[in-house]
């Protein structure tokens, strides 16, 4: 059945774990100004509105008493939870939830009482709040040099994997001076945000009538498209009826995401930045 309609699709997901990504976060350049609190950026420190002196002290106290189990960045360790994404920490206001845990410990879960003063506890709370703010506001991250690979190996990889679709003399000419290294890596690794990805689709009805256009949305029950005239079409799906055929110009990039190694990523980026 062919019908017109509207759709509203909203999905709220709460992730309790962090999935690994293919590329490693670049190393921090210590030559740039940073708050001396486990590499917390000044932007995160300012945005969180915590007392810088308290955060400084809290970072040192955490490193001394807590990092052995929870990690230097409070992202967890064997048997110890990730505090940056802890619901208790995220819901905390002025230490109301965090302080009792630090003060009394959780002996039943292997966390002893640390014997910290109230001032030390308050400082650790301040430090944790900056860390959670930084994790939730990625624009406060300071990415530095991502060119850590071998350009020669990157060229070999490019010729064997990418040259069938791309050319350094044509579509990629001057790519190395058009984008900074981090932007360039992001663009080739994930060339187009999936929400704005333009995929072509053809829907064939049981009658043989076909509709072709840009895919707007698809799931097991519906497929929506806009044709060349800009008209919106919505179809209800019943199993394999109607027939849906999708052409994705970026499918090759999607297929490679599960195959790249860290070395592939860094080597290819190191090569691409040389194409001036």
PDB file of C-alpha atoms in Angstrom:
ATOM      1  CA  UNK A   1       0.000   0.000   0.000  1.00  0.00           C
ATOM      2  CA  UNK A   2       1.262   3.458  -0.908  1.00  0.00           C
ATOM      3  CA  UNK A   3       0.346   6.256   1.466  1.00  0.00           C
ATOM      4  CA  UNK A   4       1.520   9.693   2.578  1.00  0.00           C
ATOM      5  CA  UNK A   5       2.254  10.554   6.156  1.00  0.00           C
ATOM      6  CA  UNK A   6       4.459  12.063   8.774  1.00  0.00           C
ATOM      7  CA  UNK A   7       6.815  10.471  11.150  1.00  0.00           C
ATOM      8  CA  UNK A   8       8.391  11.377  14.414  1.00  0.00           C
ATOM      9  CA  UNK A   9      11.113   9.103  15.570  1.00  0.00           C
ATOM     10  CA  UNK A  10      12.842   9.823  18.843  1.00  0.00           C
ATOM     11  CA  UNK A  11      14.979   7.330  20.660  1.00  0.00           C
ATOM     12  CA  UNK A  12      16.547   7.895  24.042  1.00  0.00           C
ATOM     13  CA  UNK A  13      19.371   5.568  24.922  1.00  0.00           C
ATOM     14  CA  UNK A  14      21.255   5.450  28.166  1.00  0.00           C
ATOM     15  CA  UNK A  15      24.634   3.819  27.791  1.00  0.00           C
ATOM     16  CA  UNK A  16      25.997   2.247  30.927  1.00  0.00           C
ATOM     17  CA  UNK A  17      29.195   1.193  29.194  1.00  0.00           C
ATOM     18  CA  UNK A  18      31.562   2.934  26.828  1.00  0.00           C
ATOM     19  CA  UNK A  19      32.215   1.286  23.470  1.00  0.00           C
ATOM     20  CA  UNK A  20      35.759   1.365  22.152  1.00  0.00           C
ATOM     21  CA  UNK A  21      36.424   3.340  18.992  1.00  0.00           C
ATOM     22  CA  UNK A  22      38.866   2.528  16.267  1.00  0.00           C
ATOM     23  CA  UNK A  23      41.033   5.613  16.522  1.00  0.00           C
ATOM     24  CA  UNK A  24      43.024   6.498  19.594  1.00  0.00           C
ATOM     25  CA  UNK A  25      42.676   9.932  21.155  1.00  0.00           C
ATOM     26  CA  UNK A  26      45.762  12.010  20.357  1.00  0.00           C
ATOM     27  CA  UNK A  27      48.326  12.645  23.043  1.00  0.00           C
ATOM     28  CA  UNK A  28      48.186  15.860  25.039  1.00  0.00           C
ATOM     29  CA  UNK A  29      50.709  18.547  24.124  1.00  0.00           C
ATOM     30  CA  UNK A  30      52.126  19.769  27.422  1.00  0.00           C
ATOM     31  CA  UNK A  31      53.394  22.970  25.789  1.00  0.00           C
ATOM     32  CA  UNK A  32      49.865  24.386  25.745  1.00  0.00           C
ATOM     33  CA  UNK A  33      48.290  25.876  28.890  1.00  0.00           C
ATOM     34  CA  UNK A  34      46.520  23.288  31.000  1.00  0.00           C
ATOM     35  CA  UNK A  35      45.207  23.206  34.519  1.00  0.00           C
ATOM     36  CA  UNK A  36      47.556  21.003  36.522  1.00  0.00           C
ATOM     37  CA  UNK A  37      44.784  18.599  37.480  1.00  0.00           C
ATOM     38  CA  UNK A  38      45.324  15.380  35.554  1.00  0.00           C
ATOM     39  CA  UNK A  39      45.210  17.219  32.211  1.00  0.00           C
ATOM     40  CA  UNK A  40      41.857  18.892  32.831  1.00  0.00           C
ATOM     41  CA  UNK A  41      41.395  21.658  30.281  1.00  0.00           C
ATOM     42  CA  UNK A  42      40.911  25.258  31.330  1.00  0.00           C
ATOM     43  CA  UNK A  43      37.648  25.295  29.372  1.00  0.00           C
ATOM     44  CA  UNK A  44      36.248  22.423  31.455  1.00  0.00           C
ATOM     45  CA  UNK A  45      37.488  23.997  34.668  1.00  0.00           C
ATOM     46  CA  UNK A  46      35.784  27.279  33.830  1.00  0.00           C
ATOM     47  CA  UNK A  47      32.593  25.661  32.552  1.00  0.00           C
ATOM     48  CA  UNK A  48      32.138  23.458  35.625  1.00  0.00           C
ATOM     49  CA  UNK A  49      32.407  26.539  37.905  1.00  0.00           C
ATOM     50  CA  UNK A  50      34.463  24.638  40.461  1.00  0.00           C
ATOM     51  CA  UNK A  51      37.158  26.310  42.565  1.00  0.00           C
ATOM     52  CA  UNK A  52      40.445  25.785  40.672  1.00  0.00           C
ATOM     53  CA  UNK A  53      42.466  25.495  43.890  1.00  0.00           C
ATOM     54  CA  UNK A  54      40.089  22.837  45.251  1.00  0.00           C
ATOM     55  CA  UNK A  55      40.219  20.942  41.955  1.00  0.00           C
ATOM     56  CA  UNK A  56      44.019  21.082  42.019  1.00  0.00           C
ATOM     57  CA  UNK A  57      44.127  19.661  45.523  1.00  0.00           C
ATOM     58  CA  UNK A  58      41.404  17.144  44.764  1.00  0.00           C
ATOM     59  CA  UNK A  59      43.287  15.775  41.786  1.00  0.00           C
ATOM     60  CA  UNK A  60      46.344  15.149  43.924  1.00  0.00           C
ATOM     61  CA  UNK A  61      44.306  13.559  46.713  1.00  0.00           C
ATOM     62  CA  UNK A  62      42.499  11.322  44.241  1.00  0.00           C
ATOM     63  CA  UNK A  63      45.809  10.273  42.674  1.00  0.00           C
ATOM     64  CA  UNK A  64      47.150   9.332  46.112  1.00  0.00           C
ATOM     65  CA  UNK A  65      44.175   7.537  47.635  1.00  0.00           C
ATOM     66  CA  UNK A  66      41.817   6.510  44.813  1.00  0.00           C
ATOM     67  CA  UNK A  67      43.639   6.118  41.509  1.00  0.00           C
ATOM     68  CA  UNK A  68      45.086   2.750  42.464  1.00  0.00           C
ATOM     69  CA  UNK A  69      41.625   1.236  42.048  1.00  0.00           C
ATOM     70  CA  UNK A  70      39.638   3.728  39.954  1.00  0.00           C
ATOM     71  CA  UNK A  71      42.440   4.755  37.584  1.00  0.00           C
ATOM     72  CA  UNK A  72      44.220   8.088  37.287  1.00  0.00           C
ATOM     73  CA  UNK A  73      41.353   9.534  35.261  1.00  0.00           C
ATOM     74  CA  UNK A  74      38.615   7.968  37.455  1.00  0.00           C
ATOM     75  CA  UNK A  75      37.501   5.798  34.536  1.00  0.00           C
ATOM     76  CA  UNK A  76      37.563   2.594  36.514  1.00  0.00           C
ATOM     77  CA  UNK A  77      39.796  -0.401  36.942  1.00  0.00           C
ATOM     78  CA  UNK A  78      39.572  -4.125  37.773  1.00  0.00           C
ATOM     79  CA  UNK A  79      36.801  -4.411  40.347  1.00  0.00           C
ATOM     80  CA  UNK A  80      36.366  -0.645  40.658  1.00  0.00           C
ATOM     81  CA  UNK A  81      33.666   1.290  38.762  1.00  0.00           C
ATOM     82  CA  UNK A  82      34.039   4.126  36.270  1.00  0.00           C
ATOM     83  CA  UNK A  83      33.289   7.209  38.380  1.00  0.00           C
ATOM     84  CA  UNK A  84      32.989   9.562  35.412  1.00  0.00           C
ATOM     85  CA  UNK A  85      29.833   7.785  34.290  1.00  0.00           C
ATOM     86  CA  UNK A  86      28.606   6.775  37.720  1.00  0.00           C
ATOM     87  CA  UNK A  87      24.950   7.700  38.236  1.00  0.00           C
ATOM     88  CA  UNK A  88      25.747   8.661  41.827  1.00  0.00           C
ATOM     89  CA  UNK A  89      28.461  11.082  40.720  1.00  0.00           C
ATOM     90  CA  UNK A  90      26.374  12.500  37.876  1.00  0.00           C
ATOM     91  CA  UNK A  91      23.406  13.082  40.202  1.00  0.00           C
ATOM     92  CA  UNK A  92      25.503  14.604  42.958  1.00  0.00           C
ATOM     93  CA  UNK A  93      25.123  18.229  44.061  1.00  0.00           C
ATOM     94  CA  UNK A  94      27.778  19.779  46.301  1.00  0.00           C
ATOM     95  CA  UNK A  95      28.932  16.401  47.559  1.00  0.00           C
ATOM     96  CA  UNK A  96      25.624  15.331  49.089  1.00  0.00           C
ATOM     97  CA  UNK A  97      25.808  11.894  47.465  1.00  0.00           C
ATOM     98  CA  UNK A  98      29.548  11.473  46.935  1.00  0.00           C
ATOM     99  CA  UNK A  99      30.855  12.602  50.325  1.00  0.00           C
ATOM    100  CA  UNK A 100      29.238   9.858  52.442  1.00  0.00           C
ATOM    101  CA  UNK A 101      30.702   7.190  50.177  1.00  0.00           C
ATOM    102  CA  UNK A 102      34.208   8.644  50.409  1.00  0.00           C
ATOM    103  CA  UNK A 103      33.826   9.267  54.145  1.00  0.00           C
ATOM    104  CA  UNK A 104      32.481   5.842  55.142  1.00  0.00           C
ATOM    105  CA  UNK A 105      33.727   3.703  52.275  1.00  0.00           C
ATOM    106  CA  UNK A 106      31.876   0.652  51.042  1.00  0.00           C
ATOM    107  CA  UNK A 107      33.545  -2.250  52.887  1.00  0.00           C
ATOM    108  CA  UNK A 108      30.971  -4.712  51.531  1.00  0.00           C
ATOM    109  CA  UNK A 109      32.155  -3.874  48.013  1.00  0.00           C
ATOM    110  CA  UNK A 110      35.848  -3.770  48.786  1.00  0.00           C
ATOM    111  CA  UNK A 111      36.191  -0.002  49.309  1.00  0.00           C
ATOM    112  CA  UNK A 112      37.725   0.807  52.710  1.00  0.00           C
ATOM    113  CA  UNK A 113      37.368   3.991  54.717  1.00  0.00           C
ATOM    114  CA  UNK A 114      40.158   6.276  53.566  1.00  0.00           C
ATOM    115  CA  UNK A 115      40.360   8.486  56.641  1.00  0.00           C
ATOM    116  CA  UNK A 116      40.274  11.704  54.589  1.00  0.00           C
ATOM    117  CA  UNK A 117      39.453  15.036  56.179  1.00  0.00           C
ATOM    118  CA  UNK A 118      36.277  16.849  55.226  1.00  0.00           C
ATOM    119  CA  UNK A 119      38.379  19.325  53.273  1.00  0.00           C
ATOM    120  CA  UNK A 120      40.048  16.556  51.300  1.00  0.00           C
ATOM    121  CA  UNK A 121      36.696  14.964  50.566  1.00  0.00           C
ATOM    122  CA  UNK A 122      35.316  18.273  49.351  1.00  0.00           C
ATOM    123  CA  UNK A 123      38.332  18.727  47.073  1.00  0.00           C
ATOM    124  CA  UNK A 124      37.911  15.258  45.561  1.00  0.00           C
ATOM    125  CA  UNK A 125      34.235  16.021  44.920  1.00  0.00           C
ATOM    126  CA  UNK A 126      35.216  19.210  43.097  1.00  0.00           C
ATOM    127  CA  UNK A 127      37.741  17.323  40.987  1.00  0.00           C
ATOM    128  CA  UNK A 128      35.207  14.631  40.067  1.00  0.00           C
ATOM    129  CA  UNK A 129      32.667  17.238  39.007  1.00  0.00           C
ATOM    130  CA  UNK A 130      35.163  18.788  36.621  1.00  0.00           C
ATOM    131  CA  UNK A 131      35.968  15.365  35.187  1.00  0.00           C
ATOM    132  CA  UNK A 132      32.293  14.577  34.576  1.00  0.00           C
ATOM    133  CA  UNK A 133      31.761  18.027  33.060  1.00  0.00           C
ATOM    134  CA  UNK A 134      34.674  17.476  30.695  1.00  0.00           C
ATOM    135  CA  UNK A 135      33.338  14.070  29.641  1.00  0.00           C
ATOM    136  CA  UNK A 136      29.924  15.582  28.900  1.00  0.00           C
ATOM    137  CA  UNK A 137      31.292  18.609  27.008  1.00  0.00           C
ATOM    138  CA  UNK A 138      33.648  17.222  24.410  1.00  0.00           C
ATOM    139  CA  UNK A 139      34.331  20.660  22.989  1.00  0.00           C
ATOM    140  CA  UNK A 140      36.494  21.242  26.066  1.00  0.00           C
ATOM    141  CA  UNK A 141      38.898  18.511  24.950  1.00  0.00           C
ATOM    142  CA  UNK A 142      42.202  19.698  23.551  1.00  0.00           C
ATOM    143  CA  UNK A 143      43.185  17.431  20.679  1.00  0.00           C
ATOM    144  CA  UNK A 144      46.757  17.776  19.607  1.00  0.00           C
ATOM    145  CA  UNK A 145      48.916  16.058  16.993  1.00  0.00           C
ATOM    146  CA  UNK A 146      47.264  13.051  15.341  1.00  0.00           C
ATOM    147  CA  UNK A 147      50.023  12.546  12.788  1.00  0.00           C
ATOM    148  CA  UNK A 148      51.735   9.668  14.552  1.00  0.00           C
ATOM    149  CA  UNK A 149      51.761   7.100  11.764  1.00  0.00           C
ATOM    150  CA  UNK A 150      54.152   6.148   8.960  1.00  0.00           C
ATOM    151  CA  UNK A 151      53.316   8.034   5.752  1.00  0.00           C
ATOM    152  CA  UNK A 152      55.086   5.459   3.563  1.00  0.00           C
ATOM    153  CA  UNK A 153      53.001   2.620   4.988  1.00  0.00           C
ATOM    154  CA  UNK A 154      49.950   4.839   4.634  1.00  0.00           C
ATOM    155  CA  UNK A 155      50.664   5.293   0.931  1.00  0.00           C
ATOM    156  CA  UNK A 156      50.910   1.529   0.471  1.00  0.00           C
ATOM    157  CA  UNK A 157      47.597   1.087   2.278  1.00  0.00           C
ATOM    158  CA  UNK A 158      45.978   3.810   0.179  1.00  0.00           C
ATOM    159  CA  UNK A 159      47.068   2.203  -3.080  1.00  0.00           C
ATOM    160  CA  UNK A 160      45.825  -1.233  -2.062  1.00  0.00           C
ATOM    161  CA  UNK A 161      42.545  -0.185  -0.416  1.00  0.00           C
ATOM    162  CA  UNK A 162      41.454   3.287  -1.490  1.00  0.00           C
ATOM    163  CA  UNK A 163      42.853   3.962  -4.959  1.00  0.00           C
ATOM    164  CA  UNK A 164      40.035   2.077  -6.651  1.00  0.00           C
ATOM    165  CA  UNK A 165      37.647   4.924  -5.766  1.00  0.00           C
ATOM    166  CA  UNK A 166      39.913   7.883  -4.988  1.00  0.00           C
ATOM    167  CA  UNK A 167      42.795   9.626  -6.723  1.00  0.00           C
ATOM    168  CA  UNK A 168      45.428  11.925  -5.220  1.00  0.00           C
ATOM    169  CA  UNK A 169      45.533  13.772  -8.543  1.00  0.00           C
ATOM    170  CA  UNK A 170      41.762  14.253  -8.793  1.00  0.00           C
ATOM    171  CA  UNK A 171      39.224  14.168  -5.962  1.00  0.00           C
ATOM    172  CA  UNK A 172      41.880  14.233  -3.216  1.00  0.00           C
ATOM    173  CA  UNK A 173      44.203  16.755  -4.829  1.00  0.00           C
ATOM    174  CA  UNK A 174      45.404  19.234  -2.190  1.00  0.00           C
ATOM    175  CA  UNK A 175      43.486  17.480   0.589  1.00  0.00           C
ATOM    176  CA  UNK A 176      46.433  17.871   2.957  1.00  0.00           C
ATOM    177  CA  UNK A 177      46.290  21.663   2.892  1.00  0.00           C
ATOM    178  CA  UNK A 178      42.512  21.886   2.816  1.00  0.00           C
ATOM    179  CA  UNK A 179      41.995  20.388   6.292  1.00  0.00           C
ATOM    180  CA  UNK A 180      43.980  20.178   9.508  1.00  0.00           C
ATOM    181  CA  UNK A 181      45.119  16.680  10.435  1.00  0.00           C
ATOM    182  CA  UNK A 182      42.368  15.968  12.987  1.00  0.00           C
ATOM    183  CA  UNK A 183      39.572  17.153  10.670  1.00  0.00           C
ATOM    184  CA  UNK A 184      41.068  15.206   7.788  1.00  0.00           C
ATOM    185  CA  UNK A 185      41.188  12.000   9.797  1.00  0.00           C
ATOM    186  CA  UNK A 186      37.590  12.453  10.904  1.00  0.00           C
ATOM    187  CA  UNK A 187      36.402  13.104   7.349  1.00  0.00           C
ATOM    188  CA  UNK A 188      37.929  10.017   5.772  1.00  0.00           C
ATOM    189  CA  UNK A 189      37.224   7.730   8.727  1.00  0.00           C
ATOM    190  CA  UNK A 190      33.548   8.724   8.858  1.00  0.00           C
ATOM    191  CA  UNK A 191      33.034  10.763   5.691  1.00  0.00           C
ATOM    192  CA  UNK A 192      29.436  11.706   6.328  1.00  0.00           C
ATOM    193  CA  UNK A 193      27.327  11.824   9.455  1.00  0.00           C
ATOM    194  CA  UNK A 194      24.752   9.031   9.201  1.00  0.00           C
ATOM    195  CA  UNK A 195      21.884  11.409   9.960  1.00  0.00           C
ATOM    196  CA  UNK A 196      22.691  13.345   6.794  1.00  0.00           C
ATOM    197  CA  UNK A 197      23.760  10.433   4.665  1.00  0.00           C
ATOM    198  CA  UNK A 198      22.181  10.429   1.219  1.00  0.00           C
ATOM    199  CA  UNK A 199      21.270   6.911   0.166  1.00  0.00           C
ATOM    200  CA  UNK A 200      19.266   6.150  -2.945  1.00  0.00           C
ATOM    201  CA  UNK A 201      16.333   3.774  -2.686  1.00  0.00           C
ATOM    202  CA  UNK A 202      13.927   2.116  -5.099  1.00  0.00           C
ATOM    203  CA  UNK A 203      10.617   0.736  -3.834  1.00  0.00           C
ATOM    204  CA  UNK A 204       8.806  -1.720  -6.080  1.00  0.00           C
ATOM    205  CA  UNK A 205       5.146  -2.392  -5.312  1.00  0.00           C
ATOM    206  CA  UNK A 206       3.447  -5.756  -6.006  1.00  0.00           C
ATOM    207  CA  UNK A 207       1.795  -4.106  -9.034  1.00  0.00           C
ATOM    208  CA  UNK A 208       5.220  -3.457 -10.537  1.00  0.00           C
ATOM    209  CA  UNK A 209       5.053   0.302  -9.987  1.00  0.00           C
ATOM    210  CA  UNK A 210       8.337   1.727  -8.757  1.00  0.00           C
ATOM    211  CA  UNK A 211       9.276   4.795  -6.750  1.00  0.00           C
ATOM    212  CA  UNK A 212      12.873   6.020  -6.651  1.00  0.00           C
ATOM    213  CA  UNK A 213      14.426   8.762  -4.572  1.00  0.00           C
ATOM    214  CA  UNK A 214      16.557   9.645  -1.576  1.00  0.00           C
ATOM    215  CA  UNK A 215      16.004   7.426   1.450  1.00  0.00           C
ATOM    216  CA  UNK A 216      14.566   9.393   4.355  1.00  0.00           C
ATOM    217  CA  UNK A 217      13.920   6.579   6.840  1.00  0.00           C
ATOM    218  CA  UNK A 218      13.661   2.812   6.938  1.00  0.00           C
ATOM    219  CA  UNK A 219      12.899   0.140   9.534  1.00  0.00           C
ATOM    220  CA  UNK A 220      11.201  -3.264   9.522  1.00  0.00           C
ATOM    221  CA  UNK A 221       7.778  -1.684   9.109  1.00  0.00           C
ATOM    222  CA  UNK A 222       8.176   1.489   7.073  1.00  0.00           C
ATOM    223  CA  UNK A 223      10.257   3.015   4.309  1.00  0.00           C
ATOM    224  CA  UNK A 224      10.126   6.724   3.461  1.00  0.00           C
ATOM    225  CA  UNK A 225      11.679   8.538   0.528  1.00  0.00           C
ATOM    226  CA  UNK A 226      11.680  11.798  -1.400  1.00  0.00           C
ATOM    227  CA  UNK A 227      11.666  11.607  -5.167  1.00  0.00           C
ATOM    228  CA  UNK A 228      13.469  13.843  -7.656  1.00  0.00           C
ATOM    229  CA  UNK A 229      10.599  16.353  -7.537  1.00  0.00           C
ATOM    230  CA  UNK A 230      10.865  16.650  -3.770  1.00  0.00           C
ATOM    231  CA  UNK A 231       7.619  14.763  -3.144  1.00  0.00           C
ATOM    232  CA  UNK A 232       7.447  12.635  -0.010  1.00  0.00           C
ATOM    233  CA  UNK A 233       6.392   8.962  -0.216  1.00  0.00           C
ATOM    234  CA  UNK A 234       5.719   6.577   2.661  1.00  0.00           C
ATOM    235  CA  UNK A 235       5.248   2.814   2.389  1.00  0.00           C
ATOM    236  CA  UNK A 236       4.194   0.197   4.902  1.00  0.00           C
ATOM    237  CA  UNK A 237       6.369  -2.922   4.816  1.00  0.00           C
ATOM    238  CA  UNK A 238       5.107  -6.471   5.301  1.00  0.00           C
ATOM    239  CA  UNK A 239       8.144  -8.691   5.311  1.00  0.00           C
ATOM    240  CA  UNK A 240       9.740  -8.439   1.886  1.00  0.00           C
ATOM    241  CA  UNK A 241       6.774  -6.561   0.400  1.00  0.00           C
ATOM    242  CA  UNK A 242       7.223  -4.084  -1.179  1.00  0.00           C
ATOM    243  CA  UNK A 243      10.688  -4.812  -2.555  1.00  0.00           C
ATOM    244  CA  UNK A 244      13.232  -2.277  -1.281  1.00  0.00           C
ATOM    245  CA  UNK A 245      16.602  -1.765  -2.964  1.00  0.00           C
ATOM    246  CA  UNK A 246      19.105   0.652  -1.385  1.00  0.00           C
ATOM    247  CA  UNK A 247      22.238   2.065  -2.985  1.00  0.00           C
ATOM    248  CA  UNK A 248      24.715   3.648  -0.554  1.00  0.00           C
ATOM    249  CA  UNK A 249      27.681   5.461  -2.130  1.00  0.00           C
ATOM    250  CA  UNK A 250      29.533   5.326   1.189  1.00  0.00           C
ATOM    251  CA  UNK A 251      28.962   1.635   1.890  1.00  0.00           C
ATOM    252  CA  UNK A 252      32.627   0.853   1.202  1.00  0.00           C
ATOM    253  CA  UNK A 253      33.651   3.186   4.044  1.00  0.00           C
ATOM    254  CA  UNK A 254      31.119   1.578   6.376  1.00  0.00           C
ATOM    255  CA  UNK A 255      32.404  -1.900   5.523  1.00  0.00           C
ATOM    256  CA  UNK A 256      35.977  -0.858   6.298  1.00  0.00           C
ATOM    257  CA  UNK A 257      35.186   0.483   9.777  1.00  0.00           C
ATOM    258  CA  UNK A 258      35.328  -2.996  11.255  1.00  0.00           C
ATOM    259  CA  UNK A 259      38.579  -3.793   9.441  1.00  0.00           C
ATOM    260  CA  UNK A 260      40.796  -0.791  10.163  1.00  0.00           C
ATOM    261  CA  UNK A 261      43.524  -1.254  12.736  1.00  0.00           C
ATOM    262  CA  UNK A 262      44.892   1.674  14.741  1.00  0.00           C
ATOM    263  CA  UNK A 263      48.037   1.485  12.621  1.00  0.00           C
ATOM    264  CA  UNK A 264      46.001   1.650   9.410  1.00  0.00           C
ATOM    265  CA  UNK A 265      44.209   4.765  10.632  1.00  0.00           C
ATOM    266  CA  UNK A 266      47.305   6.630  11.762  1.00  0.00           C
ATOM    267  CA  UNK A 267      49.416   5.578   8.780  1.00  0.00           C
ATOM    268  CA  UNK A 268      46.763   6.611   6.269  1.00  0.00           C
ATOM    269  CA  UNK A 269      46.264   9.979   7.978  1.00  0.00           C
ATOM    270  CA  UNK A 270      50.035  10.535   7.978  1.00  0.00           C
ATOM    271  CA  UNK A 271      50.019   9.934   4.211  1.00  0.00           C
ATOM    272  CA  UNK A 272      46.961  12.057   3.419  1.00  0.00           C
ATOM    273  CA  UNK A 273      48.372  15.139   5.134  1.00  0.00           C
ATOM    274  CA  UNK A 274      51.304  15.020   2.709  1.00  0.00           C
ATOM    275  CA  UNK A 275      49.019  15.500  -0.302  1.00  0.00           C
ATOM    276  CA  UNK A 276      49.451  19.228  -0.730  1.00  0.00           C
TER     277      UNK A 276
END
